[in-house]
Amino acid sequence: MAIDSELGTSGASDAQLIEGLRFGSGEHQELLYRRHRQVALAVAYRHTDNPSEAEDIVSESFLRVFSLIRRGQGPTEFFRAYLLTAVSREAFARNRAASRQLPTDDLSQFEDGQDNADEVMQRAESKSLRSALSRCCPNAGRRCCGTPRSMSWPHARSPRSWA
């Protein structure tokens, strides 16, 4: 059901605005945003003490709900209830992610405790390099990739002899 132009959008119900939004109307999206923004902010403020975080939560929730509606999913009526649920879930997800982060100045708890870890890593890398070279170089037993003056390969001559 589309909104009649005589009816306008100011007196339209949420169900009518949602239907218009499904057909791609930016005006209906804007009116839904203006109509429900303050309530969504109030709910977001309950979940966080940071005003900019609350605004981010509300913005993200509106984007998700509008995206769902444009894809033919989401609410067909009761937009506010759907939006406020999305706001609460977004706030919970952000709070859960923030609780997993542990700010600390002491990095000793993240060290592996091996003093020779770099040496072990270098040995492992050199072993893998040697095995890769042995597969690709026909003369794996020689130092074919050593100094440029090595005569293992005929093209490994000094630059002066190229002229």
Short mmCIF file of C-alpha atoms in Angstrom, two decimals:
data_model
loop_
_atom_site.label_atom_id
_atom_site.label_comp_id
_atom_site.label_asym_id
_atom_site.label_seq_id
_atom_site.Cartn_x
_atom_site.Cartn_y
_atom_site.Cartn_z
CA MET A 1 0.00 0.00 0.00
CA ALA A 2 1.62 3.24 -1.12
CA ILE A 3 1.04 6.55 0.57
CA ASP A 4 -1.29 8.89 -1.26
CA SER A 5 0.23 12.23 -2.12
CA GLU A 6 -2.79 13.99 -0.59
CA LEU A 7 -2.25 12.21 2.72
CA GLY A 8 1.36 13.35 2.96
CA THR A 9 3.91 11.67 5.14
CA SER A 10 3.50 13.61 8.39
CA GLY A 11 0.30 11.81 9.41
CA ALA A 12 1.30 8.44 7.97
CA SER A 13 1.55 5.41 10.17
CA ASP A 14 4.79 3.52 10.60
CA ALA A 15 3.37 0.65 8.55
CA GLN A 16 2.71 3.03 5.65
CA LEU A 17 6.19 4.53 5.93
CA ILE A 18 7.78 1.08 6.02
CA GLU A 19 5.86 0.12 2.89
CA GLY A 20 7.08 3.28 1.15
CA LEU A 21 10.63 2.53 2.27
CA ARG A 22 10.38 -0.96 0.76
CA PHE A 23 9.80 0.75 -2.59
CA GLY A 24 12.90 2.91 -2.13
CA SER A 25 11.49 6.18 -0.84
CA GLY A 26 14.15 8.26 0.87
CA GLU A 27 11.50 10.60 2.28
CA HIS A 28 9.90 7.74 4.20
CA GLN A 29 13.28 6.68 5.55
CA GLU A 30 14.00 10.21 6.72
CA LEU A 31 10.63 10.53 8.43
CA LEU A 32 11.08 7.19 10.22
CA TYR A 33 14.52 8.35 11.35
CA ARG A 34 13.25 11.67 12.67
CA ARG A 35 10.26 10.06 14.35
CA HIS A 36 12.24 7.43 16.29
CA ARG A 37 15.75 8.86 16.73
CA GLN A 38 15.28 10.41 20.19
CA VAL A 39 13.76 7.28 21.70
CA ALA A 40 16.52 5.15 20.20
CA LEU A 41 19.14 7.50 21.66
CA ALA A 42 17.50 7.25 25.09
CA VAL A 43 17.73 3.45 24.95
CA ALA A 44 21.34 3.58 23.77
CA TYR A 45 22.26 5.98 26.60
CA ARG A 46 21.02 3.36 29.08
CA HIS A 47 23.57 0.89 27.76
CA THR A 48 26.60 3.15 27.52
CA ASP A 49 28.02 6.15 29.32
CA ASN A 50 29.66 7.61 26.22
CA PRO A 51 27.42 9.92 24.12
CA SER A 52 29.36 9.35 20.91
CA GLU A 53 29.15 5.59 21.44
CA ALA A 54 25.37 5.91 21.90
CA GLU A 55 25.08 7.83 18.64
CA ASP A 56 27.16 5.18 16.86
CA ILE A 57 24.90 2.45 18.23
CA VAL A 58 21.78 4.27 17.03
CA SER A 59 23.25 4.96 13.60
CA GLU A 60 24.34 1.36 13.14
CA SER A 61 20.93 0.10 14.25
CA PHE A 62 19.06 2.38 11.86
CA LEU A 63 21.32 1.28 9.01
CA ARG A 64 20.70 -2.38 9.73
CA VAL A 65 16.94 -2.01 10.04
CA PHE A 66 16.66 0.15 6.91
CA SER A 67 18.81 -2.32 5.00
CA LEU A 68 16.57 -5.19 6.05
CA ILE A 69 13.44 -3.32 5.05
CA ARG A 70 14.83 -2.46 1.61
CA ARG A 71 15.63 -6.16 1.07
CA GLY A 72 12.02 -7.07 1.89
CA GLN A 73 12.77 -8.35 5.38
CA GLY A 74 12.39 -6.74 8.78
CA PRO A 75 9.25 -5.23 10.26
CA THR A 76 6.02 -4.60 8.42
CA GLU A 77 4.65 -2.57 11.32
CA PHE A 78 5.75 -1.74 14.86
CA PHE A 79 8.94 -0.10 13.64
CA ARG A 80 9.82 1.37 17.03
CA ALA A 81 9.80 -1.98 18.82
CA TYR A 82 11.95 -3.54 16.10
CA LEU A 83 14.39 -0.61 16.14
CA LEU A 84 14.73 -0.54 19.92
CA THR A 85 15.45 -4.27 19.94
CA ALA A 86 18.16 -3.66 17.33
CA VAL A 87 19.60 -0.82 19.43
CA SER A 88 19.73 -3.01 22.55
CA ARG A 89 21.36 -5.88 20.68
CA GLU A 90 23.95 -3.61 19.10
CA ALA A 91 24.77 -2.11 22.51
CA PHE A 92 25.07 -5.58 24.08
CA ALA A 93 27.38 -6.73 21.29
CA ARG A 94 29.61 -3.68 21.71
CA ASN A 95 29.71 -4.07 25.48
CA ARG A 96 30.58 -7.75 25.14
CA ALA A 97 33.39 -6.92 22.70
CA ALA A 98 34.70 -4.18 24.99
CA SER A 99 34.69 -6.52 27.99
CA ARG A 100 36.96 -8.91 26.09
CA GLN A 101 39.57 -6.20 25.68
CA LEU A 102 41.97 -5.87 28.57
CA PRO A 103 43.82 -2.56 28.63
CA THR A 104 47.20 -2.99 30.28
CA ASP A 105 50.61 -1.39 30.47
CA ASP A 106 52.26 -4.65 31.53
CA LEU A 107 53.19 -6.63 28.41
CA SER A 108 55.04 -9.35 30.30
CA GLN A 109 51.90 -11.48 30.42
CA PHE A 110 51.91 -11.67 26.62
CA GLU A 111 55.55 -12.69 26.23
CA ASP A 112 56.18 -16.31 25.37
CA GLY A 113 59.08 -16.70 27.78
CA GLN A 114 61.52 -18.10 25.23
CA ASP A 115 64.73 -16.13 25.11
CA ASN A 116 65.92 -17.90 21.99
CA ALA A 117 62.66 -17.62 20.03
CA ASP A 118 64.30 -15.53 17.29
CA GLU A 119 67.07 -18.07 16.82
CA VAL A 120 64.56 -20.91 16.61
CA MET A 121 62.53 -18.96 14.06
CA GLN A 122 65.60 -18.22 11.95
CA ARG A 123 66.54 -21.90 11.90
CA ALA A 124 63.04 -22.89 10.83
CA GLU A 125 63.00 -20.26 8.09
CA SER A 126 66.40 -21.30 6.78
CA LYS A 127 65.32 -24.95 6.70
CA SER A 128 62.22 -24.09 4.71
CA LEU A 129 64.27 -21.88 2.38
CA ARG A 130 66.78 -24.67 1.79
CA SER A 131 64.05 -27.18 1.02
CA ALA A 132 62.38 -24.76 -1.40
CA LEU A 133 65.70 -24.09 -3.15
CA SER A 134 66.48 -27.79 -3.36
CA ARG A 135 63.22 -28.31 -5.23
CA CYS A 136 63.75 -25.48 -7.71
CA CYS A 137 67.55 -25.45 -8.20
CA PRO A 138 69.03 -28.26 -10.27
CA ASN A 139 72.36 -27.99 -8.44
CA ALA A 140 71.03 -28.08 -4.92
CA GLY A 141 74.26 -29.43 -3.47
CA ARG A 142 76.27 -26.41 -4.64
CA ARG A 143 76.05 -22.83 -3.51
CA CYS A 144 74.24 -21.79 -6.68
CA CYS A 145 72.56 -18.78 -5.12
CA GLY A 146 75.58 -17.54 -3.19
CA THR A 147 77.90 -14.75 -4.27
CA PRO A 148 77.48 -13.25 -7.73
CA ARG A 149 80.94 -14.45 -8.78
CA SER A 150 80.02 -18.05 -8.13
CA MET A 151 80.60 -20.05 -11.24
CA SER A 152 77.87 -22.60 -10.54
CA TRP A 153 75.67 -20.95 -13.14
CA PRO A 154 77.05 -19.57 -16.40
CA HIS A 155 74.98 -16.37 -16.11
CA ALA A 156 76.39 -15.56 -12.68
CA ARG A 157 79.38 -13.64 -13.99
CA SER A 158 80.53 -10.26 -12.83
CA PRO A 159 78.76 -7.28 -14.41
CA ARG A 160 82.02 -6.11 -16.05
CA SER A 161 82.18 -9.27 -18.18
CA TRP A 162 78.67 -8.68 -19.61
CA ALA A 163 79.83 -6.01 -22.07
#
